[in-house]
mmCIF file of C-alpha atoms in Angstrom:
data_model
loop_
_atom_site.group_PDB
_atom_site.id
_atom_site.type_symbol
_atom_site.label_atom_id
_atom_site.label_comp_id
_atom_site.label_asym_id
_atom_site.label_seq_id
_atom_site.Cartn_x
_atom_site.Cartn_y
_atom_site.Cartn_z
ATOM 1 C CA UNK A 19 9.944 36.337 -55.468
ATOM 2 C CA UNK A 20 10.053 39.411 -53.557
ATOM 3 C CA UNK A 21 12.458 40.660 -51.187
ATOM 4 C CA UNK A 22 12.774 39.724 -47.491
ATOM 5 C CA UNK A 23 12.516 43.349 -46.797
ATOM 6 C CA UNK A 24 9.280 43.600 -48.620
ATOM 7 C CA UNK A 25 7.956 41.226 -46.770
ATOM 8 C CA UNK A 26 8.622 42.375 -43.532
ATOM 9 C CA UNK A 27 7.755 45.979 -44.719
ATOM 10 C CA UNK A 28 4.255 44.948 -45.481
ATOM 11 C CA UNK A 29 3.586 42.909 -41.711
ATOM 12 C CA UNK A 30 2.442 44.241 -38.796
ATOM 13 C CA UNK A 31 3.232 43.769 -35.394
ATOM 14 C CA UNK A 32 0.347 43.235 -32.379
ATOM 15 C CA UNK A 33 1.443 43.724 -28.747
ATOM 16 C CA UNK A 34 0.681 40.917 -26.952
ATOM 17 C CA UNK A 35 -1.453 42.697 -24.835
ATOM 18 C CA UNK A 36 -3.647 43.651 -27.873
ATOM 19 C CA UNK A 37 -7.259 42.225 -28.021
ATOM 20 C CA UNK A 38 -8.211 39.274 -30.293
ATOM 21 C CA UNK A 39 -8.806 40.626 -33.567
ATOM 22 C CA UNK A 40 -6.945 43.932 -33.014
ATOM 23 C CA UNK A 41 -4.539 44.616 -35.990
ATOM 24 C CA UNK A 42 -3.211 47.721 -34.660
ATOM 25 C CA UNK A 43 0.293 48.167 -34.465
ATOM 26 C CA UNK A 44 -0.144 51.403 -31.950
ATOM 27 C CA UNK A 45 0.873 50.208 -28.414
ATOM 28 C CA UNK A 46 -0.879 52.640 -27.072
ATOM 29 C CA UNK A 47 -4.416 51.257 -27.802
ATOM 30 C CA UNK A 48 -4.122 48.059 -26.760
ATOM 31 C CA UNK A 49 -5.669 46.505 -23.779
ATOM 32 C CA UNK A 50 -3.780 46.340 -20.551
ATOM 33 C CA UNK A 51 -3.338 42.498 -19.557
ATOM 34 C CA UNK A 52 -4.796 42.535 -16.259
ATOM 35 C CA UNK A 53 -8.075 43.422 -17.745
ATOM 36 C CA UNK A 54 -8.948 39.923 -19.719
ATOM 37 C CA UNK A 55 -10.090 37.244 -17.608
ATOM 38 C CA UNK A 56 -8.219 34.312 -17.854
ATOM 39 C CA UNK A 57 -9.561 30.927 -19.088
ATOM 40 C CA UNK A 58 -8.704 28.609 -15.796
ATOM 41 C CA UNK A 59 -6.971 29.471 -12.836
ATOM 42 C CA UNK A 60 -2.962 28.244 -13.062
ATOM 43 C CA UNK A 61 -3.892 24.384 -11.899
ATOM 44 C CA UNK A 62 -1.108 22.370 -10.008
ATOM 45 C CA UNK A 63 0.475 19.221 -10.878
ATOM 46 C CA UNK A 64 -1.823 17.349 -8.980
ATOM 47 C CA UNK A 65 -4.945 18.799 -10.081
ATOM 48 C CA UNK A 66 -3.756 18.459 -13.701
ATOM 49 C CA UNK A 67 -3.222 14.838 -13.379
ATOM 50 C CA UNK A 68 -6.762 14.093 -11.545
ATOM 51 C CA UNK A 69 -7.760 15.847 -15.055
ATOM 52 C CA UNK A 70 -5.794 13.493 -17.007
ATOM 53 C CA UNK A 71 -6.940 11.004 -14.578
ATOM 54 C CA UNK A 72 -10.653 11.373 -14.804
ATOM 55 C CA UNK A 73 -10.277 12.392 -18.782
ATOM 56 C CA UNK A 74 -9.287 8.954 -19.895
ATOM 57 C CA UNK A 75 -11.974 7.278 -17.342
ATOM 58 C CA UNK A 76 -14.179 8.747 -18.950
ATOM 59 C CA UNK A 77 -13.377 8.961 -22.659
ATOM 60 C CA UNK A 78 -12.265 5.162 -21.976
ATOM 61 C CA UNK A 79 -14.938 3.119 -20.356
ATOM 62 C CA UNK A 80 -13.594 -0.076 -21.357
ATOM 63 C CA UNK A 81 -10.169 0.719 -20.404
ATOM 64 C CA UNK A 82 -11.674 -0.757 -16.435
ATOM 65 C CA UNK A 83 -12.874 -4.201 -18.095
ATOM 66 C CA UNK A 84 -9.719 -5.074 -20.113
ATOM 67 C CA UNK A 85 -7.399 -4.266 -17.053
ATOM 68 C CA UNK A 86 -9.855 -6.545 -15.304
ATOM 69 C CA UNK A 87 -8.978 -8.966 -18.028
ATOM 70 C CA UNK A 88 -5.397 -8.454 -18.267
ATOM 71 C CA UNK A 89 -5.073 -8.944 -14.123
ATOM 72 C CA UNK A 90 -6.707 -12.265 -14.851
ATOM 73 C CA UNK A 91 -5.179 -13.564 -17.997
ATOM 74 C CA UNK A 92 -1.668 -12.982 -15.838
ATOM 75 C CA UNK A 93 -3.076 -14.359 -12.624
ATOM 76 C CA UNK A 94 -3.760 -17.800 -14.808
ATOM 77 C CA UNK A 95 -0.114 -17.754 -16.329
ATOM 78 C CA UNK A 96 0.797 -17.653 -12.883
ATOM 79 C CA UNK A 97 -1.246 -21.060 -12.088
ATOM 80 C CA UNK A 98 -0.320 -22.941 -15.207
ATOM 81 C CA UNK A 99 3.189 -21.950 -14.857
ATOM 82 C CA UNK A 100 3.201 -23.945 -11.591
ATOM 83 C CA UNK A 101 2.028 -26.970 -13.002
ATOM 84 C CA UNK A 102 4.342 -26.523 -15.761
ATOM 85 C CA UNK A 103 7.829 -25.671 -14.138
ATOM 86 C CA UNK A 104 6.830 -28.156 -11.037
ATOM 87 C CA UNK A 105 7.793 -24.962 -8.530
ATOM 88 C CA UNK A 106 6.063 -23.132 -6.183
ATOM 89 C CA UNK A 107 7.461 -19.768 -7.585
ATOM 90 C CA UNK A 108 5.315 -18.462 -9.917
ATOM 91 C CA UNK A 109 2.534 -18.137 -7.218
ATOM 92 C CA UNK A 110 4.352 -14.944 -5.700
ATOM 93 C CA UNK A 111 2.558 -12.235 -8.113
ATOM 94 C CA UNK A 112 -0.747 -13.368 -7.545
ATOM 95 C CA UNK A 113 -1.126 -11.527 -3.909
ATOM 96 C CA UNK A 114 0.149 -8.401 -6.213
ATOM 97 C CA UNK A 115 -2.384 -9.392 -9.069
ATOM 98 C CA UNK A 116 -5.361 -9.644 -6.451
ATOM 99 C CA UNK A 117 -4.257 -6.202 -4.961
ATOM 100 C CA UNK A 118 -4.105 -4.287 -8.172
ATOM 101 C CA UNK A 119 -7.852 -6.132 -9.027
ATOM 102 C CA UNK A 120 -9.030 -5.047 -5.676
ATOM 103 C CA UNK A 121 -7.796 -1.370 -6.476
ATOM 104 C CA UNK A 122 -9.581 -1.209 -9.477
ATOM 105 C CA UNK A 123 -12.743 -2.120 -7.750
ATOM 106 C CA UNK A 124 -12.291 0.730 -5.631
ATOM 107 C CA UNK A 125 -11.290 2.689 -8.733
ATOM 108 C CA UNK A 126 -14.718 1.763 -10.478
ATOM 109 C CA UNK A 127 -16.430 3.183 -6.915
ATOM 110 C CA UNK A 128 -14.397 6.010 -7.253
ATOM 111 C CA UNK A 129 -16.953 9.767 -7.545
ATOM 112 C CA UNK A 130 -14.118 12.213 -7.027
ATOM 113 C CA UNK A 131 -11.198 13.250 -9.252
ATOM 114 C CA UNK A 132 -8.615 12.574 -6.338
ATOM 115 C CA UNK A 133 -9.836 9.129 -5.142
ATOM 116 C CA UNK A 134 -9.778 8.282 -9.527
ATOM 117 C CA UNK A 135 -5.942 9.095 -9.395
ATOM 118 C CA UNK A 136 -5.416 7.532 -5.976
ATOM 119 C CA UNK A 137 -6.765 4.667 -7.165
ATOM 120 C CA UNK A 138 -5.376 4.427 -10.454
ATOM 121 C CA UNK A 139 -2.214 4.528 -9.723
ATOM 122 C CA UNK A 140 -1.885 2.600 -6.823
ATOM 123 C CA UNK A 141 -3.569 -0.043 -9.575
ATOM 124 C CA UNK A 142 -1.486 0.790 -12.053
ATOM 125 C CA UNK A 143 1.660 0.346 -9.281
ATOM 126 C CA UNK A 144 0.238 -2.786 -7.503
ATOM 127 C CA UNK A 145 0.564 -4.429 -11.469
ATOM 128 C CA UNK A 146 3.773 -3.211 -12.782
ATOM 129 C CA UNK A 147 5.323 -4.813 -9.361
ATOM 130 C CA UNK A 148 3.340 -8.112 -10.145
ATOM 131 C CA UNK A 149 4.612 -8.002 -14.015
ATOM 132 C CA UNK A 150 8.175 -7.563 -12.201
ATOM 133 C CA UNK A 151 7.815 -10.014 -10.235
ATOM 134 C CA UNK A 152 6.724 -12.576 -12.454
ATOM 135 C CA UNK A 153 9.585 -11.870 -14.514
ATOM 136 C CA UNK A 154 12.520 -12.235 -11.797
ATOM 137 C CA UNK A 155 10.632 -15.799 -10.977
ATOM 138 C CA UNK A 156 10.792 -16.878 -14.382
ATOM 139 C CA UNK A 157 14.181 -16.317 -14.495
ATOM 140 C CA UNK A 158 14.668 -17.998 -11.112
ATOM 141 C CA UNK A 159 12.715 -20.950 -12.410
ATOM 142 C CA UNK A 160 14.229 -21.328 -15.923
#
């Protein structure tokens, strides 16, 4: 096994300003920074998430149809949970349930990258306040 010295004898360094594929160690020959174009302007917090955003729209299609689903499947807890607890309680989510469905449908509509993330998570928010409040009325009821 050879020495750590060795080793490091035998590697060179590249400046980080060096080309792609130069293996000089000479600072002097490499490339000044300035002078290779970057790949994407420096994007903002908000414009990376409308990437995110419209990323898993699209790589997802089915993600639209199975929160469709879900917003249903919860919405008819909500109903048999009436009949079943004999209390008037487990209707409150359903005005949240219906909002978060009607935000998707405007989320499906949706042609911009802004309007997709508006959307979305004013869905996404409209839901997790339903799924809340269906849990403090089932503890209210129970």
């Amino acid at each position: 096994m050879p020495a750590a010295g060795a080793i490091m004898d035998r590697m060179t360094t590249v400046p980080l300003t060096a080309p792609r594929g130069d293996e000089t160690a000479d600072p002097g020959e490499a490339v000044p920074a300035d002078t290779e174009p970057s790949a994407a302007p420096v994007a903002g917090l908000v414009e990376l998430s409308e990437r995110v955003a419209a990323s898993v729209l699209t790589r997802c299609p089915w993600l639209t149809r199975a929160s469709e689903v879900l917003l249903a499947l919860c919405t008819l807890v909500c109903l048999v949970a009436v009949g079943t607890r004999l209390s008037a309680l487990p209707l409150l989510p359903i005005p949240l349930f219906v909002v978060s469905w009607l935000f998707l449908r405007r989320l499906r509509g949706s042609e911009t990258r802004a309007q997709q993330l508006r959307w979305s998570l004013l869905m996404a928010l409209a839901a997790m306040v339903g799924f809340w409040v269906m849990s403090v009325v089932a503890r209210w009821v129970s």
